[in-house]
PDB file of C-alpha atoms in Angstrom:
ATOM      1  CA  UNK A 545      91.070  89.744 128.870  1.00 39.00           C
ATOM      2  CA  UNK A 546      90.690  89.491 125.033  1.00 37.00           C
ATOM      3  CA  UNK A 547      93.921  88.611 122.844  1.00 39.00           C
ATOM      4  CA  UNK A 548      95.074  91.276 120.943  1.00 35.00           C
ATOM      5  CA  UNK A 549      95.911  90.369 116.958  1.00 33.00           C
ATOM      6  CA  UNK A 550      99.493  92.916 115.917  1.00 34.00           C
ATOM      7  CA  UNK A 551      99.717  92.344 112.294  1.00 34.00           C
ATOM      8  CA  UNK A 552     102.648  93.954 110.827  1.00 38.00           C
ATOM      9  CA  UNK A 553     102.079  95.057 106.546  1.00 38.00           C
ATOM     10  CA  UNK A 554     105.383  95.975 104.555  1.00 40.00           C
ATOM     11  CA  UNK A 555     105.290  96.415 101.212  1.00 44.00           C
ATOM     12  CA  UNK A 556     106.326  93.473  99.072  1.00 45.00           C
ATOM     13  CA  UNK A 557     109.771  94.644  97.597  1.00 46.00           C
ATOM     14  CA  UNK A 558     111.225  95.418 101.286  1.00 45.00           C
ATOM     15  CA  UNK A 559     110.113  92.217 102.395  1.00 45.00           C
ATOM     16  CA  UNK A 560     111.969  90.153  99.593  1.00 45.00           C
ATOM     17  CA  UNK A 561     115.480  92.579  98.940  1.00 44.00           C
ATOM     18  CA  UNK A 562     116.640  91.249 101.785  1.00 45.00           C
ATOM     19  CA  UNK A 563     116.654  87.453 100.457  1.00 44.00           C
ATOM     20  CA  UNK A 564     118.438  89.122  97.435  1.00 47.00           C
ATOM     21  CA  UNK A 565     121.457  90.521  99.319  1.00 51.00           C
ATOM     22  CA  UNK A 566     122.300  87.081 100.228  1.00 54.00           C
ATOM     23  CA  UNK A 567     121.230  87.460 103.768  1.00 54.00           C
ATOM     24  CA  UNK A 568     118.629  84.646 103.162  1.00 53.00           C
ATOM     25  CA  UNK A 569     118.365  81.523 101.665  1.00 51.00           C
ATOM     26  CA  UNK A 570     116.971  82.313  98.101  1.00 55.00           C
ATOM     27  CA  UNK A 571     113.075  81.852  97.657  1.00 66.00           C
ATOM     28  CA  UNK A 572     111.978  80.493  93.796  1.00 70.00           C
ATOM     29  CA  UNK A 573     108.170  79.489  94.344  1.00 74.00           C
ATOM     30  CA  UNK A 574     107.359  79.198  90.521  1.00 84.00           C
ATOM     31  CA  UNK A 575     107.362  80.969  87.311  1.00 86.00           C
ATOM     32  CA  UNK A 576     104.573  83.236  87.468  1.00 85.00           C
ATOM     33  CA  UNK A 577     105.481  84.324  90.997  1.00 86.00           C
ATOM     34  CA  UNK A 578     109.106  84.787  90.273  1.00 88.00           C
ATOM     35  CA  UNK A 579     108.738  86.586  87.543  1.00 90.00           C
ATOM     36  CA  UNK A 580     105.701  88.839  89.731  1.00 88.00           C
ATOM     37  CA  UNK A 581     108.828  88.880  92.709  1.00 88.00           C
ATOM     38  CA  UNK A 582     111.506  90.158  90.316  1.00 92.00           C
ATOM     39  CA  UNK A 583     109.619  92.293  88.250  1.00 94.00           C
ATOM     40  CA  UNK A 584     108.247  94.166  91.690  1.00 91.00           C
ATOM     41  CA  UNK A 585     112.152  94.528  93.175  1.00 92.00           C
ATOM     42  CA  UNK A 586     113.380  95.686  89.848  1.00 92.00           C
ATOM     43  CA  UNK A 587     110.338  98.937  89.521  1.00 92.00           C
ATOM     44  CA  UNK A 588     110.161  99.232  93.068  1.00 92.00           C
ATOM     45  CA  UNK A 589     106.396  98.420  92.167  1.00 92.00           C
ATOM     46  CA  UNK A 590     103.878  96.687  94.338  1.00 88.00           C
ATOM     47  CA  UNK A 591     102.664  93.819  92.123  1.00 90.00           C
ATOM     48  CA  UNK A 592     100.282  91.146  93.259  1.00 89.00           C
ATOM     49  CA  UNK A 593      99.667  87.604  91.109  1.00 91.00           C
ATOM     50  CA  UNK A 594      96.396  86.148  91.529  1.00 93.00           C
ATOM     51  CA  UNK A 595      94.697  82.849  89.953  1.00 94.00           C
ATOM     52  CA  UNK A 596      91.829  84.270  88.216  1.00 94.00           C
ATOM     53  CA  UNK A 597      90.221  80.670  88.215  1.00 96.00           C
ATOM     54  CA  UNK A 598      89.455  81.220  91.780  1.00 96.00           C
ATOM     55  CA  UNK A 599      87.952  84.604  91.752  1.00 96.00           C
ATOM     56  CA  UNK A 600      84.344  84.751  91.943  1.00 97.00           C
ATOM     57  CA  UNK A 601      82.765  87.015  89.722  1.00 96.00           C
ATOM     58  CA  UNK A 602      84.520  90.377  89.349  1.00 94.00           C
ATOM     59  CA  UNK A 603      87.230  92.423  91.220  1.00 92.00           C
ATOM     60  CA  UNK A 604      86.709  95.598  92.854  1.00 92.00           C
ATOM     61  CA  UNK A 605      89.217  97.978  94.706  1.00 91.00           C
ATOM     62  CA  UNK A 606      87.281  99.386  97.520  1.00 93.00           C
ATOM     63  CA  UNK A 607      87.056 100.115 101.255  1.00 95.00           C
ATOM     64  CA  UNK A 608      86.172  97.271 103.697  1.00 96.00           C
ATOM     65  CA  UNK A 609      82.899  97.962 105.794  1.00 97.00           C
ATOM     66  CA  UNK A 610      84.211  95.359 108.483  1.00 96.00           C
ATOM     67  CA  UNK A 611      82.242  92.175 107.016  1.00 97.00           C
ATOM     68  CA  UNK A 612      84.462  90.848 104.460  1.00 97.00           C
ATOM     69  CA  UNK A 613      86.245  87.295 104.783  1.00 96.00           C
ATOM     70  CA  UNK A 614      90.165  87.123 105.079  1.00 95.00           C
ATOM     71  CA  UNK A 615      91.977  84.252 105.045  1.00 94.00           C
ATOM     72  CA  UNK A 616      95.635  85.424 104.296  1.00 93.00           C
ATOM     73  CA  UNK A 617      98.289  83.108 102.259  1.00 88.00           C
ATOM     74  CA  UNK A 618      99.634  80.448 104.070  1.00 88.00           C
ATOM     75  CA  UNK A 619      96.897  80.722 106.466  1.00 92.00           C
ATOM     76  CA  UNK A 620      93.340  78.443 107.129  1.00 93.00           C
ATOM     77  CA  UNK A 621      91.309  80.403 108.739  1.00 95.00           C
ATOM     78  CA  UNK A 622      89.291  84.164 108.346  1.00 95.00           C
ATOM     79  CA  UNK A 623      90.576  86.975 110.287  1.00 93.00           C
ATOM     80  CA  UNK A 624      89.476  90.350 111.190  1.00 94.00           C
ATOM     81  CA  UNK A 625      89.196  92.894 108.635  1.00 93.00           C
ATOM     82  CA  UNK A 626      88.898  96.312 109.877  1.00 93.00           C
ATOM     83  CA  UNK A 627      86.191  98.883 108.047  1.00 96.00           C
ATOM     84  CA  UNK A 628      87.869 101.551 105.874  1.00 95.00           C
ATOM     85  CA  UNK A 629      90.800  99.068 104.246  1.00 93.00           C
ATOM     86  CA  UNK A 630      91.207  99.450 101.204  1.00 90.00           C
ATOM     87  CA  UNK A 631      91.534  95.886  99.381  1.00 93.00           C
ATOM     88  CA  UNK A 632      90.835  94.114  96.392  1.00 93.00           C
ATOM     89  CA  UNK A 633      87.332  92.098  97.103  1.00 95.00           C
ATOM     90  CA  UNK A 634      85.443  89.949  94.872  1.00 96.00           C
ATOM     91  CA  UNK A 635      81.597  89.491  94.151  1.00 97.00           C
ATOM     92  CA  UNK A 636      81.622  86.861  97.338  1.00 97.00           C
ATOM     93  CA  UNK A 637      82.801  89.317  99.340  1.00 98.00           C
ATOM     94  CA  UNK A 638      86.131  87.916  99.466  1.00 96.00           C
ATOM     95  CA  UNK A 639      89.221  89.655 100.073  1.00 96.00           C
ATOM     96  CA  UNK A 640      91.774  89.126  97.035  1.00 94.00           C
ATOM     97  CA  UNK A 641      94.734  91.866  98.263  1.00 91.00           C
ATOM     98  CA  UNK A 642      94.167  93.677 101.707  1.00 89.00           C
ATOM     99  CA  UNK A 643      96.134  97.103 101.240  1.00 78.00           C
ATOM    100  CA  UNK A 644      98.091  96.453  98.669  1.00 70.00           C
ATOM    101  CA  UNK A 645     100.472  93.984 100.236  1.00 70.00           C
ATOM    102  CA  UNK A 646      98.964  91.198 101.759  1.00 83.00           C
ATOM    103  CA  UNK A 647      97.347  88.374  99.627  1.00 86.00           C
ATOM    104  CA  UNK A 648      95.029  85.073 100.070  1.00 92.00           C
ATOM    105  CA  UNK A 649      95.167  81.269 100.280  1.00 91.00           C
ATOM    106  CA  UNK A 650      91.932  81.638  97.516  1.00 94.00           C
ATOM    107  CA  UNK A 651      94.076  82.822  94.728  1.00 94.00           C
ATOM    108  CA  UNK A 652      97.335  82.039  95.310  1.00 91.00           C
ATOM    109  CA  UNK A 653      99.306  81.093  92.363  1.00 91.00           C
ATOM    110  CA  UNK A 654     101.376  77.792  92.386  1.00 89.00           C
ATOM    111  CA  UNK A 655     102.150  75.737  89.549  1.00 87.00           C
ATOM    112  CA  UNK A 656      98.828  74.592  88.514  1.00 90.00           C
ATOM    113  CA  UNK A 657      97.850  78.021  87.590  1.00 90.00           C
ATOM    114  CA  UNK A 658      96.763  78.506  84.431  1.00 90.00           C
ATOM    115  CA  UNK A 659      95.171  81.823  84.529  1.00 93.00           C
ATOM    116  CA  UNK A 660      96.441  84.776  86.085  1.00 92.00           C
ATOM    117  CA  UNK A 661      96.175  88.137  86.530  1.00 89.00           C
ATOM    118  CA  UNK A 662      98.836  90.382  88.138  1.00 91.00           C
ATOM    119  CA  UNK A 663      98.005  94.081  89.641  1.00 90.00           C
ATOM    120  CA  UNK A 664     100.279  96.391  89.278  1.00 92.00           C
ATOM    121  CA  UNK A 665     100.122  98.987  91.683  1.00 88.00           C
ATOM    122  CA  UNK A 666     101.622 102.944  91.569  1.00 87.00           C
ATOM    123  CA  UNK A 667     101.061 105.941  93.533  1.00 87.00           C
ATOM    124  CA  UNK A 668     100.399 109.702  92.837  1.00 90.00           C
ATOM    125  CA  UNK A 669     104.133 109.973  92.368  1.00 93.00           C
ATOM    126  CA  UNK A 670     104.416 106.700  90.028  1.00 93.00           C
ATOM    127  CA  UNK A 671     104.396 107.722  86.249  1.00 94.00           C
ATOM    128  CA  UNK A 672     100.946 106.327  83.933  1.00 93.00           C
ATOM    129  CA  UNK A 673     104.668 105.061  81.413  1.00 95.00           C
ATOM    130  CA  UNK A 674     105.859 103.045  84.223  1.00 96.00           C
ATOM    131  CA  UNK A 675     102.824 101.641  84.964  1.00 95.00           C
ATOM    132  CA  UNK A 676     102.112 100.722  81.403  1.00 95.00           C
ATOM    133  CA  UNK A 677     105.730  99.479  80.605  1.00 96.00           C
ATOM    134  CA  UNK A 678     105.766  97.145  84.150  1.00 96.00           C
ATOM    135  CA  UNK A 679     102.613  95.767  83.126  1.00 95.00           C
ATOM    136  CA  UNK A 680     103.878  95.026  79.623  1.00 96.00           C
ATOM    137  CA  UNK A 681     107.312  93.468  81.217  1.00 96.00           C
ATOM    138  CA  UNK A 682     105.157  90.886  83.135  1.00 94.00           C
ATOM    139  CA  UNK A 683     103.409  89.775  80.129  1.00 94.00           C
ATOM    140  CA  UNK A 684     106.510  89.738  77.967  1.00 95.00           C
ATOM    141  CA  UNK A 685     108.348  87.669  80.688  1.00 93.00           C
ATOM    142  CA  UNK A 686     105.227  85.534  81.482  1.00 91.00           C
ATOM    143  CA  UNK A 687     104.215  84.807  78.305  1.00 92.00           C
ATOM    144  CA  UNK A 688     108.138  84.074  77.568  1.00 93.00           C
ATOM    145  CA  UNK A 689     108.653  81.760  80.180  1.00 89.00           C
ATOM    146  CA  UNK A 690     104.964  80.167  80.997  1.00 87.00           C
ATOM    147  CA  UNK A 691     103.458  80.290  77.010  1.00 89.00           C
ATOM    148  CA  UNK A 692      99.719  81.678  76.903  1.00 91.00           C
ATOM    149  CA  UNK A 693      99.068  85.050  75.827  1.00 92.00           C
ATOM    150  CA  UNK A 694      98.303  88.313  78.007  1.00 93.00           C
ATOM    151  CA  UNK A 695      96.781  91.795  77.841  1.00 93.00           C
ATOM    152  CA  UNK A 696      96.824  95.093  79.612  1.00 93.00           C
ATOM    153  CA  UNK A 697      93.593  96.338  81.455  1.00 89.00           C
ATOM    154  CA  UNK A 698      92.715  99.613  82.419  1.00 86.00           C
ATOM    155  CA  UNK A 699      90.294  99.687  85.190  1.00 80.00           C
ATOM    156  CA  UNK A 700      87.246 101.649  85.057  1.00 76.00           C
ATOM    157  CA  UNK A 701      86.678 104.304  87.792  1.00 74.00           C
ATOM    158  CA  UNK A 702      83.364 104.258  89.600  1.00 65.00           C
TER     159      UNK A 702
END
């Protein structure tokens, strides 16, 4: 009888407004990802904060085809990924950001970070203005609070 693997994906504001309504003990981690955690419960936004130094080659939002490697944060090992995902996956075949809401050990961002980059994530219903202005908040508040300097990408549709 094979073990069966029940991962369970919420997006990243639901998972953290509890610890803000005092029903938690509070969770700082550092700068960058405080500022990435706040930011996301005040627009509602999914953002993800990644360590650029870490990423091989470039980043591309695509489907998963089943081969990719996944090693979630906090965790040491690969699992599973499942074709027709959509993630963030870099030139190693790497996932960065399975659906939007879970991230990996390779990038994670702790204070040793130097270089980051943060996606900032909308849907149909999410306005091109409050993409734009989020995006500009982190690097205000980053580049506030951490020093360094920061600029907004627009990714190129393929």
């Amino acid at each position: 009888m094979k073990a069966k693997l029940k991962i369970s994906f919420y997006p990243r504001a639901n998972y953290f407004n509890p610890h803000c309504k005092g029903n938690s003990p509070q969770m700082w981690v550092n700068k960058m990802v405080d500022i990435n955690n706040i930011i996301s419960l005040d627009s509602k936004l999914t953002l993800g904060a990644h360590n650029i130094d870490n990423v091989s080659g470039n980043v591309t939002l695509r489907f998963t085809n089943g081969t990719e490697r996944f090693v979630p944060l906090g965790q040491t090992e690969p699992i599973p990924v499942s074709p027709h995902e959509y993630s963030y996956i870099d030139d190693s075949n790497e996932v960065l950001c399975r659906l939007e809401i879970r991230q990996v050990q390779k990038t994670l961002v702790d204070e040793t970070a130097c270089n980051v980059f943060y996606i900032v994530l909308g849907n149909e219903a999410t306005s091109d203005e409050l993409l734009l202005q989020t995006a500009q908040q982190i690097i205000d508040l980053t580049t506030k609070y951490s020093g360094g300097e920061g600029e907004i990408i627009i990714p190129k549709i393929i």
